[in-house]
Amino acid sequence: KINCNGSSLESPGASGLGAVFRSHSGTVLGVLVENLGVCTSYFAECCSIVSALSTALQHGWMKVFLVSVSNAAITAFQ
């Protein structure tokens, strides 16, 4: 399971992203944080999804359940 989120202090403004990776039993496998510089909150949310999935791929985690609070970003990836 991947819980990810992006945030911006203003839109646009100083932004970053984070993600938590867990196994099927809930054990934390790792975390991800990135500074994105200045961008919109929507862009930060989309970057959180892309970065989280890229990290999962790098670790060989091919079956993932991704959770994000941004309905707009989720819709964009559907």
PDB file of N, CA and C in Angstrom:
ATOM      1  N   LYS A   1       0.854  -1.175   0.000  1.00  0.00           N
ATOM      2  CA  LYS A   1       0.000   0.000   0.000  1.00  0.00           C
ATOM      3  C   LYS A   1       0.889   1.225   0.000  1.00  0.00           C
ATOM      4  N   ILE A   2       0.518   2.203  -0.807  1.00  0.00           N
ATOM      5  CA  ILE A   2       1.242   3.464  -0.852  1.00  0.00           C
ATOM      6  C   ILE A   2       0.266   4.583  -0.512  1.00  0.00           C
ATOM      7  N   ASN A   3       0.578   5.335   0.534  1.00  0.00           N
ATOM      8  CA  ASN A   3      -0.157   6.557   0.850  1.00  0.00           C
ATOM      9  C   ASN A   3       0.714   7.718   0.411  1.00  0.00           C
ATOM     10  N   CYS A   4       0.200   8.553  -0.492  1.00  0.00           N
ATOM     11  CA  CYS A   4       1.011   9.665  -0.985  1.00  0.00           C
ATOM     12  C   CYS A   4       0.211  10.967  -0.958  1.00  0.00           C
ATOM     13  N   ASN A   5       0.971  12.070  -0.898  1.00  0.00           N
ATOM     14  CA  ASN A   5       0.345  13.380  -0.851  1.00  0.00           C
ATOM     15  C   ASN A   5       1.346  14.423  -1.322  1.00  0.00           C
ATOM     16  N   GLY A   6       0.842  15.450  -1.955  1.00  0.00           N
ATOM     17  CA  GLY A   6       1.646  16.599  -2.333  1.00  0.00           C
ATOM     18  C   GLY A   6       1.029  17.834  -1.716  1.00  0.00           C
ATOM     19  N   SER A   7       1.858  18.841  -1.477  1.00  0.00           N
ATOM     20  CA  SER A   7       1.352  20.032  -0.815  1.00  0.00           C
ATOM     21  C   SER A   7       2.082  21.264  -1.310  1.00  0.00           C
ATOM     22  N   SER A   8       1.360  22.390  -1.281  1.00  0.00           N
ATOM     23  CA  SER A   8       1.923  23.677  -1.671  1.00  0.00           C
ATOM     24  C   SER A   8       1.454  24.712  -0.654  1.00  0.00           C
ATOM     25  N   LEU A   9       2.384  25.561  -0.183  1.00  0.00           N
ATOM     26  CA  LEU A   9       2.003  26.580   0.799  1.00  0.00           C
ATOM     27  C   LEU A   9       1.052  27.597   0.212  1.00  0.00           C
ATOM     28  N   GLU A  10       1.247  27.944  -1.034  1.00  0.00           N
ATOM     29  CA  GLU A  10       0.309  28.746  -1.812  1.00  0.00           C
ATOM     30  C   GLU A  10       0.182  28.033  -3.138  1.00  0.00           C
ATOM     31  N   SER A  11      -0.613  28.552  -4.033  1.00  0.00           N
ATOM     32  CA  SER A  11      -0.731  27.886  -5.323  1.00  0.00           C
ATOM     33  C   SER A  11      -0.599  28.911  -6.443  1.00  0.00           C
ATOM     34  N   PRO A  12       0.595  29.119  -6.981  1.00  0.00           N
ATOM     35  CA  PRO A  12       1.829  28.362  -6.742  1.00  0.00           C
ATOM     36  C   PRO A  12       2.576  28.859  -5.508  1.00  0.00           C
ATOM     37  N   GLY A  13       3.407  27.994  -4.994  1.00  0.00           N
ATOM     38  CA  GLY A  13       4.227  28.311  -3.833  1.00  0.00           C
ATOM     39  C   GLY A  13       5.202  27.200  -3.537  1.00  0.00           C
ATOM     40  N   ALA A  14       5.918  27.318  -2.438  1.00  0.00           N
ATOM     41  CA  ALA A  14       6.872  26.294  -2.029  1.00  0.00           C
ATOM     42  C   ALA A  14       6.131  24.968  -1.846  1.00  0.00           C
ATOM     43  N   SER A  15       6.639  23.911  -2.485  1.00  0.00           N
ATOM     44  CA  SER A  15       5.899  22.654  -2.537  1.00  0.00           C
ATOM     45  C   SER A  15       6.785  21.456  -2.243  1.00  0.00           C
ATOM     46  N   GLY A  16       6.133  20.366  -1.878  1.00  0.00           N
ATOM     47  CA  GLY A  16       6.832  19.117  -1.639  1.00  0.00           C
ATOM     48  C   GLY A  16       5.865  17.952  -1.701  1.00  0.00           C
ATOM     49  N   LEU A  17       6.419  16.762  -1.582  1.00  0.00           N
ATOM     50  CA  LEU A  17       5.588  15.562  -1.616  1.00  0.00           C
ATOM     51  C   LEU A  17       6.116  14.554  -0.618  1.00  0.00           C
ATOM     52  N   GLY A  18       5.261  13.602  -0.294  1.00  0.00           N
ATOM     53  CA  GLY A  18       5.653  12.532   0.601  1.00  0.00           C
ATOM     54  C   GLY A  18       4.856  11.281   0.306  1.00  0.00           C
ATOM     55  N   ALA A  19       5.427  10.143   0.667  1.00  0.00           N
ATOM     56  CA  ALA A  19       4.747   8.862   0.497  1.00  0.00           C
ATOM     57  C   ALA A  19       5.246   7.891   1.554  1.00  0.00           C
ATOM     58  N   VAL A  20       4.363   6.996   1.963  1.00  0.00           N
ATOM     59  CA  VAL A  20       4.701   5.915   2.888  1.00  0.00           C
ATOM     60  C   VAL A  20       4.377   4.601   2.178  1.00  0.00           C
ATOM     61  N   PHE A  21       5.325   3.673   2.212  1.00  0.00           N
ATOM     62  CA  PHE A  21       5.175   2.371   1.572  1.00  0.00           C
ATOM     63  C   PHE A  21       5.045   1.314   2.659  1.00  0.00           C
ATOM     64  N   ARG A  22       3.991   0.489   2.565  1.00  0.00           N
ATOM     65  CA  ARG A  22       3.745  -0.551   3.571  1.00  0.00           C
ATOM     66  C   ARG A  22       3.541  -1.901   2.885  1.00  0.00           C
ATOM     67  N   SER A  23       3.892  -2.945   3.611  1.00  0.00           N
ATOM     68  CA  SER A  23       3.649  -4.305   3.120  1.00  0.00           C
ATOM     69  C   SER A  23       2.182  -4.674   3.343  1.00  0.00           C
ATOM     70  N   HIS A  24       1.795  -5.853   2.880  1.00  0.00           N
ATOM     71  CA  HIS A  24       0.413  -6.315   3.059  1.00  0.00           C
ATOM     72  C   HIS A  24       0.044  -6.470   4.530  1.00  0.00           C
ATOM     73  N   SER A  25       1.051  -6.629   5.408  1.00  0.00           N
ATOM     74  CA  SER A  25       0.772  -6.773   6.841  1.00  0.00           C
ATOM     75  C   SER A  25       0.839  -5.441   7.593  1.00  0.00           C
ATOM     76  N   GLY A  26       1.171  -4.348   6.887  1.00  0.00           N
ATOM     77  CA  GLY A  26       1.206  -3.033   7.509  1.00  0.00           C
ATOM     78  C   GLY A  26       2.590  -2.572   7.928  1.00  0.00           C
ATOM     79  N   THR A  27       3.597  -3.422   7.750  1.00  0.00           N
ATOM     80  CA  THR A  27       4.972  -3.054   8.087  1.00  0.00           C
ATOM     81  C   THR A  27       5.448  -1.952   7.149  1.00  0.00           C
ATOM     82  N   VAL A  28       6.052  -0.907   7.712  1.00  0.00           N
ATOM     83  CA  VAL A  28       6.559   0.187   6.884  1.00  0.00           C
ATOM     84  C   VAL A  28       7.804  -0.295   6.138  1.00  0.00           C
ATOM     85  N   LEU A  29       7.751  -0.220   4.813  1.00  0.00           N
ATOM     86  CA  LEU A  29       8.873  -0.604   3.964  1.00  0.00           C
ATOM     87  C   LEU A  29       9.790   0.572   3.680  1.00  0.00           C
ATOM     88  N   GLY A  30       9.234   1.774   3.703  1.00  0.00           N
ATOM     89  CA  GLY A  30      10.039   2.959   3.447  1.00  0.00           C
ATOM     90  C   GLY A  30       9.168   4.192   3.318  1.00  0.00           C
ATOM     91  N   VAL A  31       9.842   5.323   3.251  1.00  0.00           N
ATOM     92  CA  VAL A  31       9.160   6.602   3.054  1.00  0.00           C
ATOM     93  C   VAL A  31       9.880   7.379   1.962  1.00  0.00           C
ATOM     94  N   LEU A  32       9.184   8.324   1.380  1.00  0.00           N
ATOM     95  CA  LEU A  32       9.727   9.161   0.324  1.00  0.00           C
ATOM     96  C   LEU A  32       9.324  10.601   0.602  1.00  0.00           C
ATOM     97  N   VAL A  33      10.266  11.519   0.539  1.00  0.00           N
ATOM     98  CA  VAL A  33       9.969  12.947   0.624  1.00  0.00           C
ATOM     99  C   VAL A  33      10.791  13.658  -0.440  1.00  0.00           C
ATOM    100  N   GLU A  34      10.203  14.657  -1.075  1.00  0.00           N
ATOM    101  CA  GLU A  34      10.895  15.428  -2.104  1.00  0.00           C
ATOM    102  C   GLU A  34      10.483  16.889  -2.013  1.00  0.00           C
ATOM    103  N   ASN A  35      11.450  17.764  -2.197  1.00  0.00           N
ATOM    104  CA  ASN A  35      11.194  19.190  -2.333  1.00  0.00           C
ATOM    105  C   ASN A  35      10.945  19.453  -3.814  1.00  0.00           C
ATOM    106  N   LEU A  36       9.849  20.095  -4.137  1.00  0.00           N
ATOM    107  CA  LEU A  36       9.508  20.356  -5.538  1.00  0.00           C
ATOM    108  C   LEU A  36       9.779  21.794  -5.967  1.00  0.00           C
ATOM    109  N   GLY A  37      10.211  22.628  -5.053  1.00  0.00           N
ATOM    110  CA  GLY A  37      10.410  24.030  -5.395  1.00  0.00           C
ATOM    111  C   GLY A  37       9.065  24.746  -5.428  1.00  0.00           C
ATOM    112  N   VAL A  38       8.888  25.632  -6.400  1.00  0.00           N
ATOM    113  CA  VAL A  38       7.647  26.400  -6.512  1.00  0.00           C
ATOM    114  C   VAL A  38       6.764  25.763  -7.582  1.00  0.00           C
ATOM    115  N   CYS A  39       5.568  25.356  -7.184  1.00  0.00           N
ATOM    116  CA  CYS A  39       4.588  24.812  -8.136  1.00  0.00           C
ATOM    117  C   CYS A  39       3.197  24.890  -7.509  1.00  0.00           C
ATOM    118  N   THR A  40       2.201  24.485  -8.262  1.00  0.00           N
ATOM    119  CA  THR A  40       0.823  24.487  -7.763  1.00  0.00           C
ATOM    120  C   THR A  40       0.569  23.234  -6.921  1.00  0.00           C
ATOM    121  N   SER A  41      -0.475  23.276  -6.133  1.00  0.00           N
ATOM    122  CA  SER A  41      -0.809  22.112  -5.314  1.00  0.00           C
ATOM    123  C   SER A  41      -1.226  20.928  -6.191  1.00  0.00           C
ATOM    124  N   TYR A  42      -1.910  21.186  -7.302  1.00  0.00           N
ATOM    125  CA  TYR A  42      -2.306  20.112  -8.219  1.00  0.00           C
ATOM    126  C   TYR A  42      -1.071  19.421  -8.796  1.00  0.00           C
ATOM    127  N   PHE A  43      -0.080  20.199  -9.210  1.00  0.00           N
ATOM    128  CA  PHE A  43       1.150  19.628  -9.754  1.00  0.00           C
ATOM    129  C   PHE A  43       1.866  18.800  -8.685  1.00  0.00           C
ATOM    130  N   ALA A  44       1.893  19.292  -7.445  1.00  0.00           N
ATOM    131  CA  ALA A  44       2.525  18.556  -6.348  1.00  0.00           C
ATOM    132  C   ALA A  44       1.814  17.231  -6.107  1.00  0.00           C
ATOM    133  N   GLU A  45       0.487  17.239  -6.156  1.00  0.00           N
ATOM    134  CA  GLU A  45      -0.282  16.000  -5.981  1.00  0.00           C
ATOM    135  C   GLU A  45       0.037  15.005  -7.094  1.00  0.00           C
ATOM    136  N   CYS A  46       0.078  15.471  -8.335  1.00  0.00           N
ATOM    137  CA  CYS A  46       0.399  14.584  -9.458  1.00  0.00           C
ATOM    138  C   CYS A  46       1.819  14.050  -9.342  1.00  0.00           C
ATOM    139  N   CYS A  47       2.762  14.901  -8.939  1.00  0.00           N
ATOM    140  CA  CYS A  47       4.147  14.464  -8.752  1.00  0.00           C
ATOM    141  C   CYS A  47       4.252  13.412  -7.657  1.00  0.00           C
ATOM    142  N   SER A  48       3.428  13.525  -6.626  1.00  0.00           N
ATOM    143  CA  SER A  48       3.487  12.537  -5.542  1.00  0.00           C
ATOM    144  C   SER A  48       3.095  11.158  -6.067  1.00  0.00           C
ATOM    145  N   ILE A  49       2.108  11.094  -6.935  1.00  0.00           N
ATOM    146  CA  ILE A  49       1.687   9.818  -7.510  1.00  0.00           C
ATOM    147  C   ILE A  49       2.776   9.246  -8.407  1.00  0.00           C
ATOM    148  N   VAL A  50       3.315  10.064  -9.298  1.00  0.00           N
ATOM    149  CA  VAL A  50       4.356   9.604 -10.226  1.00  0.00           C
ATOM    150  C   VAL A  50       5.604   9.155  -9.455  1.00  0.00           C
ATOM    151  N   SER A  51       6.043   9.949  -8.491  1.00  0.00           N
ATOM    152  CA  SER A  51       7.245   9.603  -7.721  1.00  0.00           C
ATOM    153  C   SER A  51       7.035   8.332  -6.899  1.00  0.00           C
ATOM    154  N   ALA A  52       5.868   8.192  -6.307  1.00  0.00           N
ATOM    155  CA  ALA A  52       5.582   7.007  -5.506  1.00  0.00           C
ATOM    156  C   ALA A  52       5.571   5.747  -6.374  1.00  0.00           C
ATOM    157  N   LEU A  53       4.929   5.820  -7.523  1.00  0.00           N
ATOM    158  CA  LEU A  53       4.886   4.658  -8.412  1.00  0.00           C
ATOM    159  C   LEU A  53       6.262   4.347  -8.995  1.00  0.00           C
ATOM    160  N   SER A  54       7.042   5.372  -9.286  1.00  0.00           N
ATOM    161  CA  SER A  54       8.406   5.174  -9.782  1.00  0.00           C
ATOM    162  C   SER A  54       9.274   4.483  -8.730  1.00  0.00           C
ATOM    163  N   THR A  55       9.146   4.910  -7.489  1.00  0.00           N
ATOM    164  CA  THR A  55       9.899   4.289  -6.395  1.00  0.00           C
ATOM    165  C   THR A  55       9.485   2.833  -6.206  1.00  0.00           C
ATOM    166  N   ALA A  56       8.195   2.560  -6.271  1.00  0.00           N
ATOM    167  CA  ALA A  56       7.711   1.182  -6.155  1.00  0.00           C
ATOM    168  C   ALA A  56       8.291   0.314  -7.276  1.00  0.00           C
ATOM    169  N   LEU A  57       8.324   0.831  -8.482  1.00  0.00           N
ATOM    170  CA  LEU A  57       8.877   0.093  -9.618  1.00  0.00           C
ATOM    171  C   LEU A  57      10.363  -0.192  -9.406  1.00  0.00           C
ATOM    172  N   GLN A  58      11.107   0.794  -8.916  1.00  0.00           N
ATOM    173  CA  GLN A  58      12.541   0.616  -8.656  1.00  0.00           C
ATOM    174  C   GLN A  58      12.808  -0.487  -7.637  1.00  0.00           C
ATOM    175  N   HIS A  59      11.887  -0.679  -6.701  1.00  0.00           N
ATOM    176  CA  HIS A  59      12.039  -1.712  -5.686  1.00  0.00           C
ATOM    177  C   HIS A  59      11.416  -3.052  -6.112  1.00  0.00           C
ATOM    178  N   GLY A  60      10.812  -3.089  -7.275  1.00  0.00           N
ATOM    179  CA  GLY A  60      10.198  -4.322  -7.754  1.00  0.00           C
ATOM    180  C   GLY A  60       8.851  -4.620  -7.152  1.00  0.00           C
ATOM    181  N   TRP A  61       8.229  -3.606  -6.551  1.00  0.00           N
ATOM    182  CA  TRP A  61       6.908  -3.772  -5.958  1.00  0.00           C
ATOM    183  C   TRP A  61       5.870  -3.562  -7.062  1.00  0.00           C
ATOM    184  N   MET A  62       5.458  -4.647  -7.699  1.00  0.00           N
ATOM    185  CA  MET A  62       4.606  -4.562  -8.884  1.00  0.00           C
ATOM    186  C   MET A  62       3.113  -4.543  -8.567  1.00  0.00           C
ATOM    187  N   LYS A  63       2.720  -5.025  -7.413  1.00  0.00           N
ATOM    188  CA  LYS A  63       1.315  -5.010  -7.015  1.00  0.00           C
ATOM    189  C   LYS A  63       1.164  -3.961  -5.926  1.00  0.00           C
ATOM    190  N   VAL A  64       0.543  -2.842  -6.274  1.00  0.00           N
ATOM    191  CA  VAL A  64       0.410  -1.751  -5.312  1.00  0.00           C
ATOM    192  C   VAL A  64      -1.039  -1.297  -5.220  1.00  0.00           C
ATOM    193  N   PHE A  65      -1.377  -0.775  -4.066  1.00  0.00           N
ATOM    194  CA  PHE A  65      -2.659  -0.124  -3.815  1.00  0.00           C
ATOM    195  C   PHE A  65      -2.301   1.297  -3.430  1.00  0.00           C
ATOM    196  N   LEU A  66      -2.561   2.251  -4.308  1.00  0.00           N
ATOM    197  CA  LEU A  66      -2.150   3.632  -4.106  1.00  0.00           C
ATOM    198  C   LEU A  66      -3.314   4.460  -3.568  1.00  0.00           C
ATOM    199  N   VAL A  67      -3.046   5.237  -2.510  1.00  0.00           N
ATOM    200  CA  VAL A  67      -4.055   6.087  -1.892  1.00  0.00           C
ATOM    201  C   VAL A  67      -3.573   7.527  -1.946  1.00  0.00           C
ATOM    202  N   SER A  68      -4.434   8.405  -2.448  1.00  0.00           N
ATOM    203  CA  SER A  68      -4.158   9.852  -2.483  1.00  0.00           C
ATOM    204  C   SER A  68      -5.427  10.587  -2.089  1.00  0.00           C
ATOM    205  N   VAL A  69      -5.277  11.753  -1.466  1.00  0.00           N
ATOM    206  CA  VAL A  69      -6.454  12.525  -1.064  1.00  0.00           C
ATOM    207  C   VAL A  69      -6.936  13.461  -2.168  1.00  0.00           C
ATOM    208  N   SER A  70      -6.191  13.548  -3.266  1.00  0.00           N
ATOM    209  CA  SER A  70      -6.542  14.474  -4.344  1.00  0.00           C
ATOM    210  C   SER A  70      -7.407  13.786  -5.401  1.00  0.00           C
ATOM    211  N   ASN A  71      -8.698  14.081  -5.381  1.00  0.00           N
ATOM    212  CA  ASN A  71      -9.609  13.496  -6.373  1.00  0.00           C
ATOM    213  C   ASN A  71      -9.242  13.944  -7.783  1.00  0.00           C
ATOM    214  N   ALA A  72      -8.791  15.188  -7.942  1.00  0.00           N
ATOM    215  CA  ALA A  72      -8.419  15.691  -9.270  1.00  0.00           C
ATOM    216  C   ALA A  72      -7.222  14.926  -9.826  1.00  0.00           C
ATOM    217  N   ALA A  73      -6.218  14.670  -8.989  1.00  0.00           N
ATOM    218  CA  ALA A  73      -5.033  13.944  -9.444  1.00  0.00           C
ATOM    219  C   ALA A  73      -5.393  12.487  -9.753  1.00  0.00           C
ATOM    220  N   ILE A  74      -6.201  11.858  -8.927  1.00  0.00           N
ATOM    221  CA  ILE A  74      -6.626  10.478  -9.172  1.00  0.00           C
ATOM    222  C   ILE A  74      -7.381  10.392 -10.483  1.00  0.00           C
ATOM    223  N   THR A  75      -8.287  11.326 -10.722  1.00  0.00           N
ATOM    224  CA  THR A  75      -9.045  11.348 -11.983  1.00  0.00           C
ATOM    225  C   THR A  75      -8.119  11.501 -13.178  1.00  0.00           C
ATOM    226  N   ALA A  76      -7.087  12.329 -13.054  1.00  0.00           N
ATOM    227  CA  ALA A  76      -6.147  12.539 -14.159  1.00  0.00           C
ATOM    228  C   ALA A  76      -5.421  11.250 -14.517  1.00  0.00           C
ATOM    229  N   PHE A  77      -5.176  10.386 -13.551  1.00  0.00           N
ATOM    230  CA  PHE A  77      -4.445   9.137 -13.813  1.00  0.00           C
ATOM    231  C   PHE A  77      -5.349   7.976 -14.178  1.00  0.00           C
ATOM    232  N   GLN A  78      -6.645   8.130 -14.033  1.00  0.00           N
ATOM    233  CA  GLN A  78      -7.559   7.062 -14.431  1.00  0.00           C
ATOM    234  C   GLN A  78      -7.629   7.041 -15.923  1.00  0.00           C
TER     235      GLN A  78
END
